[in-house]
Each structure stands twice: as C-alpha cells, then as structure tokens.
C-alpha cells in the first residue's frame, strides 16, 4: 500500500488576526456568529467529503493527518470526534500515524484536549507567536501569554507527549531581546518541536495598511540575527534544526510537513484545501456555502469543476523544481541517487551549472552524494532556492 497524508481544513476563528490571509472566517466565541452558523453543516459536509474517498482509500495507508485552519479548537464537543470517525471508517491508518491538531491557546479547554487524545490525535501544535502581550495585541491574537501556559499544561495533562509551539520573528517593533525572551520562555515549557517563521506582510490584511507598524518592521539584518540566535539557543537545548524554520527534539520532526517537502502525496479535505495526488495539484472551492451544498445535498447539480479545480498537472520541469526547492529547505538536503530514481537522469544534467556555482561560493556542499545548504547558504536561502527555478 502506498503512503498518503491527509490535511483537514477548519475555516473558523473567533476573530481574524491582523496579519492573516488564510481562508478563515470570523465566527465569534463558540462559532455562532457570521459564517459560524454553518458550523454543523460544514462538519457534516466535511465528513461526507472524507467518505467520498472510500474507493481510492483502499490503495493507501495513511501515515499522517493534520487538522489545521483556521482554528480547529474552536469547534464544539464531538465535532473532532466525528471527523476522526469518518477518517478511520474510510482510510486505513498506519499504526504509528502522526495525527496533529492545531490549537489556539484562547480556545483550548481540558474537555477538548481530552476529546482529541481520546479519538487518537497524538500531536498538538499550539500557536503562541509571542510571549509578549503587547506583541500579541499588535498581531490581533485573541490570547495572552498566560493563556498559552495554561493551554500547554492542559495539553500535557491530557497526555500529549508531542507538542509543537509556533513563534514569529521579525514583528514590527520587535527587538532581538523581546524575541529571545519568547524563545527562552518556550524552552522552559520544553515542547518537542518549535517552529519559528518571520512575519510576512500579506496584501489586504490590516497590518499591510498600517503605515505606523510597517515603519517598525525589523530590517533584514535583524531578521537574520533572530534566525541565527534561534539556531544557537535551540541547538544548545538539544533541538535539531531539520528545516530552515523548524526545530525538533530527536525523533519529533513533523512527518506531515516532511511529506510536503519531499513531494509525498496528500489529499486536502474541506473548503479551500489543496491536494497533491498523481502529479496533480487540485484545490477545493473556497466558497464555503458551495462546498456545503456540494457534499451535503445529493441532488445538487454542481459540476465537478465548481467543487474542485485542478491547478496544474506538474510536468517534469515543475516536479524537478519542487524536488530541489523544497528538498533544499531541509537540512538533510537532497540525495543525488533519489533524484536519479525519481527522474531517471542525473541532477547534474539539469542543475550542474547552478550546483557548481554555489558549491564554489560556499553556499552548497555535496557531502557524499547529498547536496545541502551550508550555514552561509541558509542565510541567503531565498536567493539560492530561486535559482533552481527553470525558465
Ligand atoms: S488564528 Fe490563525 S487562522 Fe485564525 S485568524 Fe489568526 S492566524 Fe489566521
């Protein structure tokens, strides 16, 4: 049986954060306002979509599931259990499958954490972003640092032995001191995994229109210092940087994300969710009402193309680009032999010039058939990775 990952999208949040451009709707507490009134109908449609994969499911073994959003922990008692039941009824889950759920510290309760553990979820990803309450307020997060500590303890008490904490660097007004204070506080909790991404200013978000905040964004040099300091501090505490922005205690690397970065196949369920299957990328409709109609109403006359759009069928050039672009983000790099197996010819035939150029400049090394970024290469990885795009 082939391995497959599954992503499940929950598009509800209590309130939108100032920097967020993910597909999620503001639904107030308990998911009762605005689009939140469709919560139950959405969960029913989601379970119907999961079950609609029952025929193809026979050929796959599920190695990872990631329930993300939005805010999955905003859902009501029983919702996550229903989703997990639909997944277990439809797919064959590997015995050691990694099953993650994203939670917002402002919405987790002991009862919810208990429900997640009970239905087989074994990894929790908690969005802290910052341990500084002023930074959290500036980002528009619904929680403070104290609530994160309570959520973290709640997860541990429910039995979660694999917890990720998300933090953000390069925030407006953030100093290296305040950033390292966040990292230090996270280290005191001793999660198994830490992700640290720099804030990206997305178009049409409130933060992108706030000139005052934009003027306070750290420059590239400070951003780089934050990354370097993260790496130093975390490696001293036995966290291994296995991808540019991700750190884990040995054995706790996120299998689901590694699947994305190594061109593993996955199916995305829920509105706006993307899939990569049989060399095709396709995406479910971002229109939640259409999504609910499509999967709940047997008489709906929605055309397949209205429910799901094929974004692209990846030709071998695009696959090679992704192989290199995503693979080099990982510290383990890419294997010359794996490239050969996948594409039937040497990586040097296509990328010889660019690889040689960066080996000479000290940004890449070929370590016994493994090509990877050097420390110097990680600092300017965006420039180097962009060079692997084929015209
Ligand atoms: S909690 Fe996450 S998904 Fe929801 S608005 Fe904030 S950043 Fe976006």
Tab-separated table of C-alpha atoms and ligand atoms in Angstrom:
chain	number	residue	atom	x	y	z
A	1	UNK	CA	0.000	0.000	0.000
A	2	UNK	CA	1.225	3.479	-0.817
A	3	UNK	CA	1.573	6.118	1.870
A	4	UNK	CA	-0.702	9.155	1.865
A	5	UNK	CA	-1.047	12.261	4.049
A	6	UNK	CA	-4.354	13.954	4.809
A	7	UNK	CA	-4.988	17.612	5.569
A	8	UNK	CA	-8.341	18.678	7.051
A	9	UNK	CA	-9.254	22.375	6.958
A	10	UNK	CA	-11.390	24.091	9.628
A	11	UNK	CA	-12.115	27.627	8.369
A	12	UNK	CA	-13.416	29.248	11.579
A	13	UNK	CA	-11.700	31.642	14.014
A	14	UNK	CA	-13.059	33.703	16.892
A	15	UNK	CA	-11.548	36.820	15.326
A	16	UNK	CA	-9.197	37.460	12.400
A	17	UNK	CA	-5.597	38.224	13.323
A	18	UNK	CA	-4.194	41.410	11.774
A	19	UNK	CA	-1.665	39.606	9.587
A	20	UNK	CA	-3.733	36.601	8.461
A	21	UNK	CA	-4.657	35.821	4.873
A	22	UNK	CA	-5.570	32.153	5.427
A	23	UNK	CA	-9.039	31.011	4.440
A	24	UNK	CA	-10.829	31.510	7.745
A	25	UNK	CA	-13.943	33.373	8.857
A	26	UNK	CA	-14.577	35.408	11.981
A	27	UNK	CA	-17.226	33.481	13.882
A	28	UNK	CA	-17.100	34.801	17.467
A	29	UNK	CA	-16.840	32.609	20.524
A	30	UNK	CA	-18.422	29.162	20.157
A	31	UNK	CA	-18.604	29.615	16.404
A	32	UNK	CA	-22.075	31.188	16.486
A	33	UNK	CA	-21.676	34.405	14.506
A	34	UNK	CA	-21.485	35.087	10.763
A	35	UNK	CA	-20.458	32.023	8.764
A	36	UNK	CA	-20.152	30.219	12.126
A	37	UNK	CA	-23.859	29.396	11.949
A	38	UNK	CA	-22.905	26.844	9.287
A	39	UNK	CA	-20.511	25.033	11.634
A	40	UNK	CA	-22.564	21.855	11.950
A	41	UNK	CA	-23.452	21.785	8.250
A	42	UNK	CA	-19.770	22.250	7.427
A	43	UNK	CA	-18.671	19.349	9.656
A	44	UNK	CA	-21.344	17.132	8.056
A	45	UNK	CA	-20.146	18.113	4.566
A	46	UNK	CA	-16.523	17.530	5.585
A	47	UNK	CA	-17.348	14.034	6.836
A	48	UNK	CA	-19.223	13.371	3.568
A	49	UNK	CA	-16.217	14.526	1.562
A	50	UNK	CA	-13.918	12.244	3.599
A	51	UNK	CA	-16.230	9.277	2.975
A	52	UNK	CA	-16.384	10.113	-0.742
A	53	UNK	CA	-12.769	8.893	-0.973
A	54	UNK	CA	-13.695	5.340	0.129
A	55	UNK	CA	-12.830	3.714	-3.220
A	56	UNK	CA	-9.397	5.240	-3.729
A	57	UNK	CA	-8.730	4.839	0.024
A	58	UNK	CA	-8.256	1.072	-0.374
A	59	UNK	CA	-4.910	1.564	-2.104
A	60	UNK	CA	-3.373	3.775	0.588
A	61	UNK	CA	-2.113	3.669	4.133
A	62	UNK	CA	-2.425	6.969	5.974
A	63	UNK	CA	0.856	7.953	7.574
A	64	UNK	CA	-0.072	11.475	8.698
A	65	UNK	CA	-3.176	13.562	9.320
A	66	UNK	CA	-3.074	17.287	10.028
A	67	UNK	CA	-6.220	19.071	11.222
A	68	UNK	CA	-5.473	22.749	10.655
A	69	UNK	CA	-7.155	26.035	9.929
A	70	UNK	CA	-8.427	28.470	10.906
A	71	UNK	CA	-8.831	27.298	14.472
A	72	UNK	CA	-9.795	23.633	14.830
A	73	UNK	CA	-10.002	24.070	18.616
A	74	UNK	CA	-12.956	26.475	18.195
A	75	UNK	CA	-15.208	23.515	17.303
A	76	UNK	CA	-17.883	22.114	19.610
A	77	UNK	CA	-17.668	18.862	21.611
A	78	UNK	CA	-17.962	15.860	19.333
A	79	UNK	CA	-17.041	17.672	16.081
A	80	UNK	CA	-13.420	16.499	16.008
A	81	UNK	CA	-14.501	13.003	17.067
A	82	UNK	CA	-16.940	12.915	14.123
A	83	UNK	CA	-14.177	13.953	11.714
A	84	UNK	CA	-11.786	11.359	13.123
A	85	UNK	CA	-14.504	8.669	12.952
A	86	UNK	CA	-15.093	9.465	9.263
A	87	UNK	CA	-11.341	9.251	8.616
A	88	UNK	CA	-10.982	5.950	10.493
A	89	UNK	CA	-14.039	4.439	8.752
A	90	UNK	CA	-12.770	5.421	5.315
A	91	UNK	CA	-8.997	5.048	5.397
A	92	UNK	CA	-6.537	2.533	6.722
A	93	UNK	CA	-4.464	4.440	9.288
A	94	UNK	CA	-0.888	3.322	9.884
A	95	UNK	CA	-0.380	2.063	13.424
A	96	UNK	CA	2.151	4.801	14.144
A	97	UNK	CA	0.365	7.513	12.133
A	98	UNK	CA	1.194	11.045	13.220
A	99	UNK	CA	-2.135	12.815	13.832
A	100	UNK	CA	-1.830	16.540	14.576
A	101	UNK	CA	-4.290	19.244	15.508
A	102	UNK	CA	-3.672	22.994	15.542
A	103	UNK	CA	-4.960	24.791	18.615
A	104	UNK	CA	-5.235	28.406	19.611
A	105	UNK	CA	-4.443	28.980	23.309
A	106	UNK	CA	-7.592	31.111	23.612
A	107	UNK	CA	-9.896	28.206	22.771
A	108	UNK	CA	-8.417	25.045	24.305
A	109	UNK	CA	-10.168	23.501	27.315
A	110	UNK	CA	-9.381	20.348	29.302
A	111	UNK	CA	-12.514	18.709	27.869
A	112	UNK	CA	-11.413	19.431	24.290
A	113	UNK	CA	-7.848	18.224	24.878
A	114	UNK	CA	-9.285	15.052	26.443
A	115	UNK	CA	-11.538	14.519	23.406
A	116	UNK	CA	-8.602	14.913	20.990
A	117	UNK	CA	-6.495	12.367	22.884
A	118	UNK	CA	-9.460	10.010	23.162
A	119	UNK	CA	-10.076	9.952	19.406
A	120	UNK	CA	-6.451	9.176	18.564
A	121	UNK	CA	-4.855	12.579	17.957
A	122	UNK	CA	-1.270	12.324	19.187
A	123	UNK	CA	0.344	15.667	18.327
A	124	UNK	CA	-0.731	19.187	19.227
A	125	UNK	CA	0.503	22.351	17.554
A	126	UNK	CA	-0.066	25.435	19.697
A	127	UNK	CA	0.062	28.898	18.126
A	128	UNK	CA	1.795	31.112	20.664
A	129	UNK	CA	3.564	33.516	18.225
A	130	UNK	CA	4.980	35.684	21.024
A	131	UNK	CA	5.303	35.620	24.811
A	132	UNK	CA	4.994	39.401	24.879
A	133	UNK	CA	1.386	40.504	25.444
A	134	UNK	CA	1.904	43.807	23.634
A	135	UNK	CA	3.167	41.981	20.542
A	136	UNK	CA	0.220	39.580	20.752
A	137	UNK	CA	-2.220	42.521	20.911
A	138	UNK	CA	-0.491	44.197	17.942
A	139	UNK	CA	-0.911	40.955	15.948
A	140	UNK	CA	-4.593	40.809	16.920
A	141	UNK	CA	-4.248	37.434	18.631
A	142	UNK	CA	-7.165	36.517	20.928
A	143	UNK	CA	-4.954	35.188	23.744
A	144	UNK	CA	-2.188	36.332	26.058
A	145	UNK	CA	0.962	34.554	27.217
A	146	UNK	CA	-0.662	33.338	30.448
A	147	UNK	CA	-3.380	31.573	28.450
A	148	UNK	CA	-0.692	29.857	26.398
A	149	UNK	CA	0.890	28.479	29.593
A	150	UNK	CA	-2.485	27.140	30.716
A	151	UNK	CA	-3.100	25.604	27.257
A	152	UNK	CA	0.335	23.975	27.277
A	153	UNK	CA	-0.277	22.411	30.711
A	154	UNK	CA	-3.740	21.321	29.603
A	155	UNK	CA	-2.239	19.515	26.616
A	156	UNK	CA	0.348	17.761	28.792
A	157	UNK	CA	-2.278	16.775	31.355
A	158	UNK	CA	-4.382	15.251	28.570
A	159	UNK	CA	-1.370	13.074	27.731
A	160	UNK	CA	0.156	14.862	24.716
A	161	UNK	CA	3.812	13.872	24.502
A	162	UNK	CA	4.410	15.533	21.140
A	163	UNK	CA	3.722	19.268	21.158
A	164	UNK	CA	4.790	21.953	18.716
A	165	UNK	CA	4.853	25.653	19.589
A	166	UNK	CA	4.701	28.260	16.799
A	167	UNK	CA	6.529	31.546	17.310
A	168	UNK	CA	7.032	34.506	14.982
A	169	UNK	CA	10.102	36.593	14.286
A	170	UNK	CA	10.557	39.968	12.555
A	171	UNK	CA	7.454	41.555	14.106
A	172	UNK	CA	7.014	45.343	13.951
A	173	UNK	CA	8.904	46.883	16.857
A	174	UNK	CA	10.296	43.519	17.979
A	175	UNK	CA	13.824	43.644	19.343
A	176	UNK	CA	16.250	40.764	19.488
A	177	UNK	CA	15.789	40.942	23.249
A	178	UNK	CA	11.987	40.514	23.135
A	179	UNK	CA	12.279	37.748	20.524
A	180	UNK	CA	14.829	35.812	22.575
A	181	UNK	CA	12.674	36.302	25.655
A	182	UNK	CA	9.885	34.460	23.774
A	183	UNK	CA	12.243	31.664	22.740
A	184	UNK	CA	13.549	31.380	26.329
A	185	UNK	CA	10.007	31.122	27.719
A	186	UNK	CA	9.086	28.475	25.154
A	187	UNK	CA	12.205	26.496	26.073
A	188	UNK	CA	11.100	26.468	29.723
A	189	UNK	CA	7.975	24.572	28.623
A	190	UNK	CA	10.187	22.043	26.788
A	191	UNK	CA	7.927	21.250	23.805
A	192	UNK	CA	9.154	18.540	21.438
A	193	UNK	CA	9.032	20.829	18.393
A	194	UNK	CA	9.362	24.571	17.741
A	195	UNK	CA	8.587	26.454	14.503
A	196	UNK	CA	9.801	29.996	14.043
A	197	UNK	CA	8.741	31.863	10.914
A	198	UNK	CA	9.321	35.513	10.084
A	199	UNK	CA	6.187	37.608	9.713
A	200	UNK	CA	5.254	38.032	6.061
A	201	UNK	CA	3.161	41.063	5.218
A	202	UNK	CA	0.338	39.774	3.024
A	203	UNK	CA	-1.685	42.097	0.813
A	204	UNK	CA	-5.093	43.297	2.018
A	205	UNK	CA	-4.506	42.409	5.648
A	206	UNK	CA	-4.995	45.132	8.300
A	207	UNK	CA	-1.282	45.110	9.096
A	208	UNK	CA	-0.398	45.777	5.445
A	209	UNK	CA	-2.358	49.039	5.618
A	210	UNK	CA	-0.939	50.218	8.933
A	211	UNK	CA	1.898	52.533	7.964
A	212	UNK	CA	2.978	53.027	11.556
A	213	UNK	CA	3.532	49.310	12.060
A	214	UNK	CA	5.152	48.848	8.659
A	215	UNK	CA	7.690	51.514	9.568
A	216	UNK	CA	8.631	49.476	12.653
A	217	UNK	CA	9.443	46.269	10.758
A	218	UNK	CA	12.945	44.961	11.530
A	219	UNK	CA	15.460	45.154	8.695
A	220	UNK	CA	16.921	42.064	7.011
A	221	UNK	CA	19.992	42.131	9.236
A	222	UNK	CA	17.934	41.948	12.433
A	223	UNK	CA	15.777	39.238	10.892
A	224	UNK	CA	18.936	37.232	10.122
A	225	UNK	CA	20.250	37.770	13.653
A	226	UNK	CA	16.989	36.403	15.059
A	227	UNK	CA	17.317	33.263	12.940
A	228	UNK	CA	20.926	32.778	13.932
A	229	UNK	CA	20.186	33.282	17.622
A	230	UNK	CA	17.277	30.823	17.409
A	231	UNK	CA	19.543	28.195	15.930
A	232	UNK	CA	22.212	28.719	18.596
A	233	UNK	CA	19.834	28.709	21.534
A	234	UNK	CA	17.792	25.762	20.377
A	235	UNK	CA	20.750	23.594	19.449
A	236	UNK	CA	22.154	24.167	22.961
A	237	UNK	CA	18.879	22.708	24.253
A	238	UNK	CA	19.118	19.628	22.029
A	239	UNK	CA	16.727	20.766	19.310
A	240	UNK	CA	17.801	19.830	15.843
A	241	UNK	CA	17.147	22.291	13.024
A	242	UNK	CA	15.820	19.965	10.330
A	243	UNK	CA	14.299	22.620	8.062
A	244	UNK	CA	15.064	26.318	7.704
A	245	UNK	CA	12.308	27.338	10.173
A	246	UNK	CA	11.674	24.109	12.093
A	247	UNK	CA	13.400	22.551	15.104
A	248	UNK	CA	12.718	19.275	16.862
A	249	UNK	CA	13.992	17.049	19.626
A	250	UNK	CA	15.431	13.870	18.048
A	251	UNK	CA	12.614	11.761	16.610
A	252	UNK	CA	9.972	14.518	16.814
A	253	UNK	CA	10.397	16.052	13.343
A	254	UNK	CA	6.939	16.722	11.837
A	255	UNK	CA	6.293	13.816	9.478
A	256	UNK	CA	3.377	15.588	7.824
A	257	UNK	CA	5.460	18.584	6.770
A	258	UNK	CA	8.344	16.359	5.714
A	259	UNK	CA	5.807	14.716	3.390
A	260	UNK	CA	5.112	18.117	1.770
A	261	UNK	CA	8.818	18.881	1.425
A	262	UNK	CA	9.690	15.524	-0.136
A	263	UNK	CA	6.878	15.513	-2.723
A	264	UNK	CA	4.771	12.983	-0.804
A	265	UNK	CA	1.151	12.612	-1.928
A	266	UNK	CA	-1.592	14.157	0.198
A	267	UNK	CA	-5.295	14.870	-0.026
A	268	UNK	CA	-6.759	18.068	1.401
A	269	UNK	CA	-10.333	17.925	2.728
A	270	UNK	CA	-12.520	20.943	3.413
A	271	UNK	CA	-13.111	24.287	1.768
A	272	UNK	CA	-10.049	25.738	0.047
A	273	UNK	CA	-7.920	22.672	0.862
A	274	UNK	CA	-5.258	21.689	-1.666
A	275	UNK	CA	-4.108	18.217	-2.669
A	276	UNK	CA	-1.125	16.748	-4.472
A	277	UNK	CA	-2.004	13.391	-5.938
A	278	UNK	CA	-0.787	11.572	-9.027
A	279	UNK	CA	1.329	14.563	-10.029
A	280	UNK	CA	-1.661	16.884	-9.982
A	281	UNK	CA	-2.360	19.766	-7.653
A	282	UNK	CA	-6.039	20.474	-7.099
A	283	UNK	CA	-7.951	22.716	-4.720
A	284	UNK	CA	-11.457	22.562	-3.279
A	285	UNK	CA	-13.746	25.543	-3.763
A	286	UNK	CA	-13.075	28.439	-1.389
A	287	UNK	CA	-16.811	29.187	-1.313
A	288	UNK	CA	-17.959	27.529	1.913
A	289	UNK	CA	-21.657	27.561	1.006
A	290	UNK	CA	-20.955	25.882	-2.319
A	291	UNK	CA	-18.737	23.367	-0.506
A	292	UNK	CA	-21.520	22.504	1.947
A	293	UNK	CA	-24.074	22.149	-0.856
A	294	UNK	CA	-21.739	20.002	-2.937
A	295	UNK	CA	-21.166	17.404	-0.227
A	296	UNK	CA	-24.441	17.526	1.732
A	297	UNK	CA	-27.070	17.728	-0.964
A	298	UNK	CA	-27.237	14.593	-3.086
A	299	UNK	CA	-29.435	16.445	-5.582
A	300	UNK	CA	-27.061	19.334	-6.043
A	301	UNK	CA	-26.238	19.802	-9.679
A	302	UNK	CA	-22.860	21.339	-9.051
A	303	UNK	CA	-20.374	20.436	-11.667
A	304	UNK	CA	-17.112	18.780	-10.506
A	305	UNK	CA	-15.197	21.830	-11.761
A	306	UNK	CA	-17.216	24.068	-9.436
A	307	UNK	CA	-16.250	21.977	-6.427
A	308	UNK	CA	-12.630	21.305	-7.204
A	309	UNK	CA	-10.223	22.967	-9.605
A	310	UNK	CA	-7.131	21.346	-10.982
A	311	UNK	CA	-4.453	23.985	-10.520
A	312	UNK	CA	-1.860	22.196	-12.553
A	313	UNK	CA	-0.614	18.860	-13.708
A	314	UNK	CA	3.019	19.023	-12.831
A	315	UNK	CA	5.278	18.339	-15.767
A	316	UNK	CA	8.741	17.013	-15.062
A	317	UNK	CA	10.286	20.520	-15.026
A	318	UNK	CA	7.896	21.629	-12.271
A	319	UNK	CA	8.462	18.419	-10.327
A	320	UNK	CA	12.234	18.854	-10.542
A	321	UNK	CA	11.912	22.445	-9.345
A	322	UNK	CA	9.825	21.381	-6.375
A	323	UNK	CA	12.133	18.466	-5.605
A	324	UNK	CA	15.061	20.894	-5.345
A	325	UNK	CA	13.251	23.921	-3.942
A	326	UNK	CA	11.516	22.049	-1.139
A	327	UNK	CA	14.231	19.440	-0.565
A	328	UNK	CA	16.984	22.005	-0.077
A	329	UNK	CA	14.942	23.764	2.623
A	330	UNK	CA	15.584	20.666	4.686
A	331	UNK	CA	18.918	20.360	6.415
A	332	UNK	CA	19.218	16.747	5.228
A	333	UNK	CA	19.338	18.176	1.685
A	334	UNK	CA	18.597	16.175	-1.442
A	335	UNK	CA	20.116	12.881	-2.442
A	336	UNK	CA	21.708	12.660	-5.888
A	337	UNK	CA	20.621	8.993	-6.032
A	338	UNK	CA	16.984	9.828	-5.087
A	339	UNK	CA	16.846	12.449	-7.819
A	340	UNK	CA	18.107	9.870	-10.276
A	341	UNK	CA	15.488	7.320	-9.129
A	342	UNK	CA	12.676	9.861	-9.360
A	343	UNK	CA	13.523	11.431	-12.718
A	344	UNK	CA	15.673	8.821	-14.449
A	345	UNK	CA	18.658	11.108	-15.001
A	346	UNK	CA	21.327	12.868	-13.011
A	347	UNK	CA	20.617	16.085	-11.105
A	348	UNK	CA	23.824	17.437	-12.683
A	349	UNK	CA	22.307	17.139	-16.150
A	350	UNK	CA	19.731	19.810	-15.268
A	351	UNK	CA	21.253	21.713	-12.378
A	352	UNK	CA	25.005	21.095	-12.827
A	353	UNK	CA	25.809	24.731	-13.503
A	354	UNK	CA	23.878	26.186	-10.587
A	355	UNK	CA	25.078	23.498	-8.147
A	356	UNK	CA	28.724	24.064	-9.134
A	357	UNK	CA	28.313	27.831	-8.823
A	358	UNK	CA	27.009	27.594	-5.252
A	359	UNK	CA	29.495	24.918	-4.218
A	360	UNK	CA	32.292	27.238	-5.375
A	361	UNK	CA	30.828	30.196	-3.484
A	362	UNK	CA	30.457	28.082	-0.316
A	363	UNK	CA	26.637	28.157	-0.195
A	364	UNK	CA	26.124	24.457	-1.032
A	365	UNK	CA	28.089	21.285	-0.387
A	366	UNK	CA	27.966	17.842	-1.919
A	367	UNK	CA	28.579	15.580	1.048
A	368	UNK	CA	28.953	12.037	-0.331
A	369	UNK	CA	26.053	12.359	-2.775
A	370	UNK	CA	23.907	14.579	-0.530
A	371	UNK	CA	23.587	18.179	-1.692
A	372	UNK	CA	22.690	20.628	1.024
A	373	UNK	CA	22.865	24.257	2.093
A	374	UNK	CA	25.837	25.335	4.187
A	375	UNK	CA	25.408	27.732	7.105
A	376	UNK	CA	26.303	30.547	4.742
A	377	UNK	CA	23.733	29.214	2.261
A	378	UNK	CA	20.941	29.111	4.860
A	379	UNK	CA	21.403	32.864	5.468
A	380	UNK	CA	20.563	33.664	1.848
A	381	UNK	CA	18.466	30.602	1.074
A	382	UNK	CA	15.723	32.573	-0.712
A	383	UNK	CA	18.160	33.744	-3.373
A	384	UNK	CA	19.732	30.312	-3.811
A	385	UNK	CA	16.468	28.380	-3.957
A	386	UNK	CA	15.066	30.793	-6.536
A	387	UNK	CA	17.991	29.845	-8.791
A	388	UNK	CA	16.610	26.307	-9.040
A	389	UNK	CA	13.525	27.518	-10.894
A	390	UNK	CA	13.665	26.523	-14.555
A	391	UNK	CA	12.530	29.057	-17.146
B	1	LIG	S1	-5.902	32.164	14.485
B	1	LIG	FE1	-4.629	31.572	12.686
B	1	LIG	S2	-6.084	31.218	11.028
B	1	LIG	FE2	-7.196	32.322	12.646
B	1	LIG	S3	-7.049	34.446	12.052
B	1	LIG	FE3	-5.338	34.044	13.443
B	1	LIG	S4	-3.600	33.459	12.116
B	1	LIG	FE4	-5.494	33.348	10.889
